[in-house]
Amino acid sequence: IEPYNPDPETLEEGESATYAFENAVTGGRVPKEYIPSVDAGIQDAMQYGYLAGFPLVNIKATLEDGAYHDVDSSEMAFKLAGSQVFKEAMAKAKPVLLEPMMAVEVVTPEEYMGTVNGDISSRRGQVFAMEDRSGAKVVKAKV
C-alpha cells in the first residue's frame, strides 16, 4: 500500500485517479483467476475507510505474493484476504483524518455572543478574534 497521485493527463482510459492495483506476483503462486478478487477486497475495504468510515482515496496497492490451496481457496476467500490485509496495512500506516477548515466571520448582536461562541466550540472551531462593529459584535473563527 502506498500513496497514489497520478497526473490526470497521463491516465489511460478506464484508469482511476484515486486508486491503482498492481499485480507483481511471479511464479504463479496466486492463480490469475483469484487476483481480481484480491483487488475487489481492497476496494471494498477502501469504501468503508479506516478511521471514521469515510472512503479512502489516492492509494496504490501492489500484490507481491500469496499462496493458495487446491481445496480451500475460493474467490470469496481471496476477496476477504485482500480486505483484511488492507486493514492491517492501514493500521501500520497510522493514517490521519483530514478535515476541511474554513474561516468564518459572524456578525451578531451582543446578546447572542454566548450562543455563537458555543456553536463554534461545538464544531471544534477556534475563535481567533472578536471586534465591535457599529453596535454589533464580529466573531472571527476557524471551523
PDB file of C-alpha atoms in Angstrom, residues 14-129:
ATOM      1  CA  GLY A  14     -10.574   3.288 -17.541  1.00  0.00           C
ATOM      2  CA  GLU A  15      -7.827   4.061 -15.009  1.00  0.00           C
ATOM      3  CA  SER A  16      -8.857   5.616 -11.714  1.00  0.00           C
ATOM      4  CA  ALA A  17      -7.363   8.863 -10.486  1.00  0.00           C
ATOM      5  CA  THR A  18      -7.782   7.730  -6.869  1.00  0.00           C
ATOM      6  CA  TYR A  19      -6.774   4.033  -6.847  1.00  0.00           C
ATOM      7  CA  ALA A  20      -4.365   1.712  -8.614  1.00  0.00           C
ATOM      8  CA  PHE A  21      -3.823  -2.025  -8.242  1.00  0.00           C
ATOM      9  CA  GLU A  22      -0.670  -3.740  -9.451  1.00  0.00           C
ATOM     10  CA  ASN A  23      -0.171  -7.481  -9.735  1.00  0.00           C
ATOM     11  CA  ALA A  24       3.508  -8.205  -9.059  1.00  0.00           C
ATOM     12  CA  VAL A  25       3.077 -11.914  -8.257  1.00  0.00           C
ATOM     13  CA  THR A  26       5.608 -14.128 -10.014  1.00  0.00           C
ATOM     14  CA  GLY A  27       5.771 -17.860 -10.470  1.00  0.00           C
ATOM     15  CA  GLY A  28       2.030 -18.455 -10.346  1.00  0.00           C
ATOM     16  CA  ARG A  29       1.879 -18.501  -6.560  1.00  0.00           C
ATOM     17  CA  VAL A  30      -1.569 -16.913  -6.793  1.00  0.00           C
ATOM     18  CA  PRO A  31      -3.730 -18.209  -9.664  1.00  0.00           C
ATOM     19  CA  LYS A  32      -4.757 -15.466 -12.100  1.00  0.00           C
ATOM     20  CA  GLU A  33      -8.466 -16.089 -11.505  1.00  0.00           C
ATOM     21  CA  TYR A  34      -8.085 -15.044  -7.842  1.00  0.00           C
ATOM     22  CA  ILE A  35      -6.184 -11.789  -8.409  1.00  0.00           C
ATOM     23  CA  PRO A  36      -9.301  -9.712  -9.301  1.00  0.00           C
ATOM     24  CA  SER A  37     -10.856 -10.934  -6.032  1.00  0.00           C
ATOM     25  CA  VAL A  38      -7.933  -9.532  -4.030  1.00  0.00           C
ATOM     26  CA  ASP A  39      -8.371  -6.226  -5.879  1.00  0.00           C
ATOM     27  CA  ALA A  40     -12.122  -6.235  -5.141  1.00  0.00           C
ATOM     28  CA  GLY A  41     -11.476  -6.916  -1.442  1.00  0.00           C
ATOM     29  CA  ILE A  42      -9.104  -3.969  -1.199  1.00  0.00           C
ATOM     30  CA  GLN A  43     -11.567  -1.677  -2.969  1.00  0.00           C
ATOM     31  CA  ASP A  44     -14.379  -2.798  -0.647  1.00  0.00           C
ATOM     32  CA  ALA A  45     -12.242  -2.012   2.413  1.00  0.00           C
ATOM     33  CA  MET A  46     -11.374   1.406   0.945  1.00  0.00           C
ATOM     34  CA  GLN A  47     -15.073   2.292   0.610  1.00  0.00           C
ATOM     35  CA  TYR A  48     -15.612   1.984   4.364  1.00  0.00           C
ATOM     36  CA  GLY A  49     -12.429   3.766   5.347  1.00  0.00           C
ATOM     37  CA  TYR A  50     -10.321   3.026   8.353  1.00  0.00           C
ATOM     38  CA  LEU A  51     -10.757   5.835  10.868  1.00  0.00           C
ATOM     39  CA  ALA A  52     -14.235   7.272  10.539  1.00  0.00           C
ATOM     40  CA  GLY A  53     -15.929   5.222   7.841  1.00  0.00           C
ATOM     41  CA  PHE A  54     -15.178   7.671   5.033  1.00  0.00           C
ATOM     42  CA  PRO A  55     -13.861   6.316   1.711  1.00  0.00           C
ATOM     43  CA  LEU A  56     -10.103   6.363   1.228  1.00  0.00           C
ATOM     44  CA  VAL A  57      -8.527   7.811  -1.910  1.00  0.00           C
ATOM     45  CA  ASN A  58      -5.121   8.139  -3.577  1.00  0.00           C
ATOM     46  CA  ILE A  59      -3.929   4.629  -2.783  1.00  0.00           C
ATOM     47  CA  LYS A  60      -1.885   2.180  -4.816  1.00  0.00           C
ATOM     48  CA  ALA A  61      -1.944  -1.462  -3.753  1.00  0.00           C
ATOM     49  CA  THR A  62       0.611  -3.973  -5.023  1.00  0.00           C
ATOM     50  CA  LEU A  63       0.051  -7.717  -4.694  1.00  0.00           C
ATOM     51  CA  GLU A  64       3.541  -9.194  -4.353  1.00  0.00           C
ATOM     52  CA  ASP A  65       2.986 -12.731  -3.121  1.00  0.00           C
ATOM     53  CA  GLY A  66       0.458 -15.155  -1.765  1.00  0.00           C
ATOM     54  CA  ALA A  67      -0.499 -18.790  -1.612  1.00  0.00           C
ATOM     55  CA  TYR A  68      -3.477 -20.920  -2.405  1.00  0.00           C
ATOM     56  CA  HIS A  69      -4.843 -24.342  -1.586  1.00  0.00           C
ATOM     57  CA  ASP A  70      -6.459 -26.564  -4.212  1.00  0.00           C
ATOM     58  CA  VAL A  71      -9.434 -27.389  -1.979  1.00  0.00           C
ATOM     59  CA  ASP A  72      -9.875 -24.443   0.393  1.00  0.00           C
ATOM     60  CA  SER A  73      -9.191 -21.487  -1.917  1.00  0.00           C
ATOM     61  CA  SER A  74     -12.086 -19.557  -3.450  1.00  0.00           C
ATOM     62  CA  GLU A  75     -12.774 -16.140  -4.905  1.00  0.00           C
ATOM     63  CA  MET A  76     -14.515 -15.144  -1.659  1.00  0.00           C
ATOM     64  CA  ALA A  77     -11.516 -16.260   0.425  1.00  0.00           C
ATOM     65  CA  PHE A  78      -9.175 -14.111  -1.669  1.00  0.00           C
ATOM     66  CA  LYS A  79     -11.572 -11.162  -1.524  1.00  0.00           C
ATOM     67  CA  LEU A  80     -11.662 -11.408   2.277  1.00  0.00           C
ATOM     68  CA  ALA A  81      -7.876 -11.763   2.363  1.00  0.00           C
ATOM     69  CA  GLY A  82      -7.493  -8.596   0.263  1.00  0.00           C
ATOM     70  CA  SER A  83      -9.801  -6.699   2.592  1.00  0.00           C
ATOM     71  CA  GLN A  84      -8.072  -7.982   5.726  1.00  0.00           C
ATOM     72  CA  VAL A  85      -4.525  -7.283   4.555  1.00  0.00           C
ATOM     73  CA  PHE A  86      -5.580  -3.778   3.534  1.00  0.00           C
ATOM     74  CA  LYS A  87      -6.944  -3.130   7.040  1.00  0.00           C
ATOM     75  CA  GLU A  88      -3.721  -4.453   8.573  1.00  0.00           C
ATOM     76  CA  ALA A  89      -1.632  -2.222   6.299  1.00  0.00           C
ATOM     77  CA  MET A  90      -3.745   0.795   7.246  1.00  0.00           C
ATOM     78  CA  ALA A  91      -3.223   0.075  10.942  1.00  0.00           C
ATOM     79  CA  LYS A  92       0.553   0.032  10.385  1.00  0.00           C
ATOM     80  CA  ALA A  93       0.427   3.231   8.309  1.00  0.00           C
ATOM     81  CA  LYS A  94      -1.108   5.229  11.186  1.00  0.00           C
ATOM     82  CA  PRO A  95      -3.439   7.296   8.989  1.00  0.00           C
ATOM     83  CA  VAL A  96      -4.729  10.722   9.995  1.00  0.00           C
ATOM     84  CA  LEU A  97      -8.240  12.024   9.395  1.00  0.00           C
ATOM     85  CA  LEU A  98      -8.069  15.209   7.343  1.00  0.00           C
ATOM     86  CA  GLU A  99     -10.951  17.598   7.800  1.00  0.00           C
ATOM     87  CA  PRO A 100     -11.551  20.854   5.952  1.00  0.00           C
ATOM     88  CA  MET A 101     -11.076  24.113   7.850  1.00  0.00           C
ATOM     89  CA  MET A 102     -12.907  27.295   6.921  1.00  0.00           C
ATOM     90  CA  ALA A 103     -12.512  30.877   8.050  1.00  0.00           C
ATOM     91  CA  VAL A 104     -15.800  32.150   9.472  1.00  0.00           C
ATOM     92  CA  GLU A 105     -16.916  35.668  10.317  1.00  0.00           C
ATOM     93  CA  VAL A 106     -20.153  36.017  12.273  1.00  0.00           C
ATOM     94  CA  VAL A 107     -21.803  39.399  12.849  1.00  0.00           C
ATOM     95  CA  THR A 108     -24.264  39.224  15.729  1.00  0.00           C
ATOM     96  CA  PRO A 109     -25.911  41.359  18.413  1.00  0.00           C
ATOM     97  CA  GLU A 110     -24.013  41.218  21.701  1.00  0.00           C
ATOM     98  CA  GLU A 111     -26.756  39.228  23.470  1.00  0.00           C
ATOM     99  CA  TYR A 112     -26.137  36.258  21.129  1.00  0.00           C
ATOM    100  CA  MET A 113     -22.360  36.117  21.632  1.00  0.00           C
ATOM    101  CA  GLY A 114     -22.592  33.182  24.039  1.00  0.00           C
ATOM    102  CA  THR A 115     -24.722  31.198  21.608  1.00  0.00           C
ATOM    103  CA  VAL A 116     -22.387  31.947  18.681  1.00  0.00           C
ATOM    104  CA  ASN A 117     -19.268  31.026  20.678  1.00  0.00           C
ATOM    105  CA  GLY A 118     -20.944  27.839  21.908  1.00  0.00           C
ATOM    106  CA  ASP A 119     -21.896  26.863  18.365  1.00  0.00           C
ATOM    107  CA  ILE A 120     -18.344  27.434  17.130  1.00  0.00           C
ATOM    108  CA  SER A 121     -16.944  25.371  20.022  1.00  0.00           C
ATOM    109  CA  SER A 122     -19.396  22.525  19.391  1.00  0.00           C
ATOM    110  CA  ARG A 123     -17.985  22.296  15.863  1.00  0.00           C
ATOM    111  CA  ARG A 124     -14.423  22.132  17.247  1.00  0.00           C
ATOM    112  CA  GLY A 125     -13.761  25.623  15.947  1.00  0.00           C
ATOM    113  CA  GLN A 126     -11.347  28.172  17.352  1.00  0.00           C
ATOM    114  CA  VAL A 127     -12.197  31.829  17.824  1.00  0.00           C
ATOM    115  CA  PHE A 128      -9.171  33.947  16.956  1.00  0.00           C
ATOM    116  CA  ALA A 129     -10.634  37.479  17.051  1.00  0.00           C
TER     117      ALA A 129
END
